[in-house]
Amino acid sequence: MPRRLPVIQSSPDEGEPRPPSHWVAIAAALALALWAPLVLLALPLGRAIAARVAGVDDVSQLATAATTSPALRAAVAAALIVPVLASLALAAGATGAIVGRFGGRAGAREAVLGCTLAALVAWGMSVSGGALRPWPVAAVTALLLGALAAVFAGLGARIGRRRRPQF
């Protein structure tokens, strides 16, 4: 007959719950961690869609094809941008849902602040690399990324809060 050890009942000491301000940093790190692989998938997808819209077989011919008409240029730009924005929306929504569900006293405000911070950090890295020139393009990009991250983080946090267990 196997010998069994007695089970000692002890409650785990969880300590104090995290203050809501900690969840801003957690949300920013989580949003960047989720967005990085999604954007790596979105970039080639955008190039493939843009090549199909422009009617070229090779992506290297995309720049010359986009200069033929302003309408085609706008369509190619949209095809390149929309998958990246969709990946940000997905990452921000998932981050908001996680913060809303597991954040304790933290909620939509902390999720929105964290995801906006993550979007602005990614924007800052792009600007420092010289990707967003001239400055009006950089300014509009910052506003667009920040607003998109804030909206979807808020929506995700509301969904996550509804999924909290009721005691």
PDB file of C-alpha atoms in Angstrom:
ATOM      1  CA  MET A   1       0.000   0.000   0.000  1.00  0.00           C
ATOM      2  CA  PRO A   2       1.501   3.387  -0.995  1.00  0.00           C
ATOM      3  CA  ARG A   3       2.289   5.793   1.743  1.00  0.00           C
ATOM      4  CA  ARG A   4       0.719   9.249   1.416  1.00  0.00           C
ATOM      5  CA  LEU A   5       1.982  12.466   2.863  1.00  0.00           C
ATOM      6  CA  PRO A   6      -0.433  14.619   4.802  1.00  0.00           C
ATOM      7  CA  VAL A   7      -1.647  17.750   3.049  1.00  0.00           C
ATOM      8  CA  ILE A   8      -1.164  20.911   5.035  1.00  0.00           C
ATOM      9  CA  GLN A   9      -3.778  23.513   4.297  1.00  0.00           C
ATOM     10  CA  SER A  10      -2.223  26.921   4.018  1.00  0.00           C
ATOM     11  CA  SER A  11      -3.442  29.964   2.222  1.00  0.00           C
ATOM     12  CA  PRO A  12      -0.930  31.471  -0.162  1.00  0.00           C
ATOM     13  CA  ASP A  13       0.187  34.922   0.908  1.00  0.00           C
ATOM     14  CA  GLU A  14      -0.523  37.052  -2.127  1.00  0.00           C
ATOM     15  CA  GLY A  15       0.382  40.290  -0.442  1.00  0.00           C
ATOM     16  CA  GLU A  16      -1.135  43.572  -1.475  1.00  0.00           C
ATOM     17  CA  PRO A  17      -2.793  43.846  -4.872  1.00  0.00           C
ATOM     18  CA  ARG A  18      -0.929  45.843  -7.491  1.00  0.00           C
ATOM     19  CA  PRO A  19      -1.807  49.500  -7.661  1.00  0.00           C
ATOM     20  CA  PRO A  20      -3.528  50.521 -10.906  1.00  0.00           C
ATOM     21  CA  SER A  21      -0.487  52.539 -11.996  1.00  0.00           C
ATOM     22  CA  HIS A  22       1.558  49.333 -12.307  1.00  0.00           C
ATOM     23  CA  TRP A  23      -0.939  48.076 -14.861  1.00  0.00           C
ATOM     24  CA  VAL A  24      -0.057  50.943 -17.193  1.00  0.00           C
ATOM     25  CA  ALA A  25       3.502  49.618 -17.515  1.00  0.00           C
ATOM     26  CA  ILE A  26       2.252  46.031 -17.729  1.00  0.00           C
ATOM     27  CA  ALA A  27      -0.188  47.014 -20.482  1.00  0.00           C
ATOM     28  CA  ALA A  28       2.499  48.883 -22.435  1.00  0.00           C
ATOM     29  CA  ALA A  29       4.888  45.936 -22.306  1.00  0.00           C
ATOM     30  CA  LEU A  30       2.140  43.464 -23.174  1.00  0.00           C
ATOM     31  CA  ALA A  31       0.889  45.565 -26.090  1.00  0.00           C
ATOM     32  CA  LEU A  32       4.386  45.797 -27.563  1.00  0.00           C
ATOM     33  CA  ALA A  33       4.939  42.070 -27.025  1.00  0.00           C
ATOM     34  CA  LEU A  34       1.679  41.234 -28.787  1.00  0.00           C
ATOM     35  CA  TRP A  35       2.038  43.805 -31.555  1.00  0.00           C
ATOM     36  CA  ALA A  36       5.583  42.843 -32.605  1.00  0.00           C
ATOM     37  CA  PRO A  37       4.773  39.403 -34.066  1.00  0.00           C
ATOM     38  CA  LEU A  38       1.470  40.633 -35.484  1.00  0.00           C
ATOM     39  CA  VAL A  39       3.142  43.479 -37.352  1.00  0.00           C
ATOM     40  CA  LEU A  40       5.758  41.063 -38.680  1.00  0.00           C
ATOM     41  CA  LEU A  41       2.879  39.153 -40.261  1.00  0.00           C
ATOM     42  CA  ALA A  42       1.075  42.316 -41.387  1.00  0.00           C
ATOM     43  CA  LEU A  43       3.976  43.843 -43.326  1.00  0.00           C
ATOM     44  CA  PRO A  44       4.381  41.056 -45.933  1.00  0.00           C
ATOM     45  CA  LEU A  45       0.607  40.744 -46.137  1.00  0.00           C
ATOM     46  CA  GLY A  46       0.336  44.459 -46.899  1.00  0.00           C
ATOM     47  CA  ARG A  47       3.034  44.221 -49.564  1.00  0.00           C
ATOM     48  CA  ALA A  48       1.260  41.285 -51.208  1.00  0.00           C
ATOM     49  CA  ILE A  49      -2.089  43.106 -51.179  1.00  0.00           C
ATOM     50  CA  ALA A  50      -0.469  46.267 -52.546  1.00  0.00           C
ATOM     51  CA  ALA A  51       1.190  44.312 -55.364  1.00  0.00           C
ATOM     52  CA  ARG A  52      -2.147  42.771 -56.272  1.00  0.00           C
ATOM     53  CA  VAL A  53      -3.878  46.183 -56.178  1.00  0.00           C
ATOM     54  CA  ALA A  54      -1.160  47.705 -58.368  1.00  0.00           C
ATOM     55  CA  GLY A  55      -1.323  44.769 -60.765  1.00  0.00           C
ATOM     56  CA  VAL A  56       2.368  43.883 -60.578  1.00  0.00           C
ATOM     57  CA  ASP A  57       3.894  40.454 -60.186  1.00  0.00           C
ATOM     58  CA  ASP A  58       6.943  41.472 -58.187  1.00  0.00           C
ATOM     59  CA  VAL A  59       6.912  43.656 -55.082  1.00  0.00           C
ATOM     60  CA  SER A  60      10.043  45.428 -56.325  1.00  0.00           C
ATOM     61  CA  GLN A  61       7.963  46.911 -59.175  1.00  0.00           C
ATOM     62  CA  LEU A  62       5.483  48.386 -56.703  1.00  0.00           C
ATOM     63  CA  ALA A  63       7.131  51.815 -56.372  1.00  0.00           C
ATOM     64  CA  THR A  64       7.158  52.471 -60.101  1.00  0.00           C
ATOM     65  CA  ALA A  65       3.593  51.226 -60.562  1.00  0.00           C
ATOM     66  CA  ALA A  66       2.293  53.454 -57.755  1.00  0.00           C
ATOM     67  CA  THR A  67       3.516  56.601 -59.515  1.00  0.00           C
ATOM     68  CA  THR A  68       1.187  56.125 -62.488  1.00  0.00           C
ATOM     69  CA  SER A  69      -1.922  57.736 -60.954  1.00  0.00           C
ATOM     70  CA  PRO A  70      -2.902  59.411 -57.668  1.00  0.00           C
ATOM     71  CA  ALA A  71      -5.787  56.974 -57.166  1.00  0.00           C
ATOM     72  CA  LEU A  72      -3.493  53.979 -57.521  1.00  0.00           C
ATOM     73  CA  ARG A  73      -0.980  55.604 -55.200  1.00  0.00           C
ATOM     74  CA  ALA A  74      -3.680  56.051 -52.526  1.00  0.00           C
ATOM     75  CA  ALA A  75      -4.881  52.464 -52.973  1.00  0.00           C
ATOM     76  CA  VAL A  76      -1.339  51.104 -52.629  1.00  0.00           C
ATOM     77  CA  ALA A  77      -0.744  53.247 -49.531  1.00  0.00           C
ATOM     78  CA  ALA A  78      -3.977  51.986 -47.970  1.00  0.00           C
ATOM     79  CA  ALA A  79      -3.062  48.385 -48.781  1.00  0.00           C
ATOM     80  CA  LEU A  80       0.275  48.852 -47.025  1.00  0.00           C
ATOM     81  CA  ILE A  81      -1.113  50.689 -43.986  1.00  0.00           C
ATOM     82  CA  VAL A  82      -4.370  48.890 -43.154  1.00  0.00           C
ATOM     83  CA  PRO A  83      -2.836  45.512 -42.128  1.00  0.00           C
ATOM     84  CA  VAL A  84      -0.410  47.282 -39.778  1.00  0.00           C
ATOM     85  CA  LEU A  85      -3.231  49.273 -38.199  1.00  0.00           C
ATOM     86  CA  ALA A  86      -5.335  46.119 -37.888  1.00  0.00           C
ATOM     87  CA  SER A  87      -2.474  44.386 -36.075  1.00  0.00           C
ATOM     88  CA  LEU A  88      -2.240  47.314 -33.640  1.00  0.00           C
ATOM     89  CA  ALA A  89      -5.996  47.220 -33.071  1.00  0.00           C
ATOM     90  CA  LEU A  90      -5.874  43.488 -32.349  1.00  0.00           C
ATOM     91  CA  ALA A  91      -2.924  43.823 -29.953  1.00  0.00           C
ATOM     92  CA  ALA A  92      -4.491  46.784 -28.132  1.00  0.00           C
ATOM     93  CA  GLY A  93      -7.842  45.028 -27.833  1.00  0.00           C
ATOM     94  CA  ALA A  94      -6.251  41.878 -26.442  1.00  0.00           C
ATOM     95  CA  THR A  95      -4.154  43.913 -24.019  1.00  0.00           C
ATOM     96  CA  GLY A  96      -7.206  45.837 -22.870  1.00  0.00           C
ATOM     97  CA  ALA A  97      -9.123  42.600 -22.330  1.00  0.00           C
ATOM     98  CA  ILE A  98      -6.312  41.140 -20.229  1.00  0.00           C
ATOM     99  CA  VAL A  99      -5.969  44.287 -18.119  1.00  0.00           C
ATOM    100  CA  GLY A 100      -9.741  44.524 -17.743  1.00  0.00           C
ATOM    101  CA  ARG A 101     -10.049  40.879 -16.725  1.00  0.00           C
ATOM    102  CA  PHE A 102      -7.061  40.466 -14.424  1.00  0.00           C
ATOM    103  CA  GLY A 103      -6.199  44.051 -13.468  1.00  0.00           C
ATOM    104  CA  GLY A 104      -7.842  44.174 -10.062  1.00  0.00           C
ATOM    105  CA  ARG A 105      -8.696  47.818  -9.486  1.00  0.00           C
ATOM    106  CA  ALA A 106      -7.227  48.716 -12.876  1.00  0.00           C
ATOM    107  CA  GLY A 107      -9.592  49.123 -15.759  1.00  0.00           C
ATOM    108  CA  ALA A 108     -10.110  50.867 -19.049  1.00  0.00           C
ATOM    109  CA  ARG A 109      -8.089  53.952 -18.102  1.00  0.00           C
ATOM    110  CA  GLU A 110      -4.934  51.965 -17.356  1.00  0.00           C
ATOM    111  CA  ALA A 111      -5.370  49.834 -20.478  1.00  0.00           C
ATOM    112  CA  VAL A 112      -5.818  52.941 -22.632  1.00  0.00           C
ATOM    113  CA  LEU A 113      -2.792  54.669 -21.109  1.00  0.00           C
ATOM    114  CA  GLY A 114      -0.602  51.573 -21.476  1.00  0.00           C
ATOM    115  CA  CYS A 115      -1.562  50.871 -25.086  1.00  0.00           C
ATOM    116  CA  THR A 116      -1.184  54.518 -26.055  1.00  0.00           C
ATOM    117  CA  LEU A 117       2.247  54.521 -24.440  1.00  0.00           C
ATOM    118  CA  ALA A 118       3.180  51.383 -26.404  1.00  0.00           C
ATOM    119  CA  ALA A 119       2.013  52.943 -29.678  1.00  0.00           C
ATOM    120  CA  LEU A 120       4.023  56.089 -28.987  1.00  0.00           C
ATOM    121  CA  VAL A 121       7.125  54.051 -28.102  1.00  0.00           C
ATOM    122  CA  ALA A 122       6.844  52.219 -31.428  1.00  0.00           C
ATOM    123  CA  TRP A 123       6.282  55.564 -33.163  1.00  0.00           C
ATOM    124  CA  GLY A 124       9.375  56.984 -31.468  1.00  0.00           C
ATOM    125  CA  MET A 125      11.472  54.069 -32.670  1.00  0.00           C
ATOM    126  CA  SER A 126      10.215  54.622 -36.222  1.00  0.00           C
ATOM    127  CA  VAL A 127      10.948  58.343 -36.078  1.00  0.00           C
ATOM    128  CA  SER A 128      14.429  57.785 -34.678  1.00  0.00           C
ATOM    129  CA  GLY A 129      15.120  55.396 -37.559  1.00  0.00           C
ATOM    130  CA  GLY A 130      14.095  58.029 -40.095  1.00  0.00           C
ATOM    131  CA  ALA A 131      11.033  56.176 -41.359  1.00  0.00           C
ATOM    132  CA  LEU A 132       8.498  58.961 -40.908  1.00  0.00           C
ATOM    133  CA  ARG A 133       9.490  61.994 -42.933  1.00  0.00           C
ATOM    134  CA  PRO A 134       8.460  64.837 -43.348  1.00  0.00           C
ATOM    135  CA  TRP A 135       7.289  65.962 -39.927  1.00  0.00           C
ATOM    136  CA  PRO A 136       3.556  66.256 -40.827  1.00  0.00           C
ATOM    137  CA  VAL A 137       3.591  62.557 -41.691  1.00  0.00           C
ATOM    138  CA  ALA A 138       5.177  61.815 -38.320  1.00  0.00           C
ATOM    139  CA  ALA A 139       2.622  63.958 -36.477  1.00  0.00           C
ATOM    140  CA  VAL A 140      -0.390  62.393 -38.199  1.00  0.00           C
ATOM    141  CA  THR A 141       1.051  58.922 -37.634  1.00  0.00           C
ATOM    142  CA  ALA A 142       1.488  59.599 -33.909  1.00  0.00           C
ATOM    143  CA  LEU A 143      -2.101  60.800 -33.602  1.00  0.00           C
ATOM    144  CA  LEU A 144      -3.475  57.889 -35.603  1.00  0.00           C
ATOM    145  CA  LEU A 145      -1.539  55.214 -33.708  1.00  0.00           C
ATOM    146  CA  GLY A 146      -2.346  56.738 -30.319  1.00  0.00           C
ATOM    147  CA  ALA A 147      -6.050  57.122 -31.069  1.00  0.00           C
ATOM    148  CA  LEU A 148      -6.395  53.644 -32.541  1.00  0.00           C
ATOM    149  CA  ALA A 149      -4.598  52.033 -29.606  1.00  0.00           C
ATOM    150  CA  ALA A 150      -6.717  53.989 -27.118  1.00  0.00           C
ATOM    151  CA  VAL A 151     -10.044  53.087 -28.729  1.00  0.00           C
ATOM    152  CA  PHE A 152      -9.348  49.373 -29.027  1.00  0.00           C
ATOM    153  CA  ALA A 153      -7.733  49.132 -25.584  1.00  0.00           C
ATOM    154  CA  GLY A 154     -10.823  50.740 -24.080  1.00  0.00           C
ATOM    155  CA  LEU A 155     -13.116  48.338 -25.913  1.00  0.00           C
ATOM    156  CA  GLY A 156     -11.004  45.366 -24.869  1.00  0.00           C
ATOM    157  CA  ALA A 157     -10.960  46.516 -21.239  1.00  0.00           C
ATOM    158  CA  ARG A 158     -14.737  46.763 -21.172  1.00  0.00           C
ATOM    159  CA  ILE A 159     -15.004  43.228 -22.538  1.00  0.00           C
ATOM    160  CA  GLY A 160     -12.434  41.967 -20.030  1.00  0.00           C
ATOM    161  CA  ARG A 161     -14.204  43.647 -17.118  1.00  0.00           C
ATOM    162  CA  ARG A 162     -17.448  41.918 -18.024  1.00  0.00           C
ATOM    163  CA  ARG A 163     -15.630  38.577 -17.891  1.00  0.00           C
ATOM    164  CA  ARG A 164     -14.338  39.055 -14.351  1.00  0.00           C
ATOM    165  CA  PRO A 165     -15.644  36.495 -11.899  1.00  0.00           C
ATOM    166  CA  GLN A 166     -18.473  37.810  -9.733  1.00  0.00           C
ATOM    167  CA  PHE A 167     -18.067  37.158  -6.031  1.00  0.00           C
TER     168      PHE A 167
END
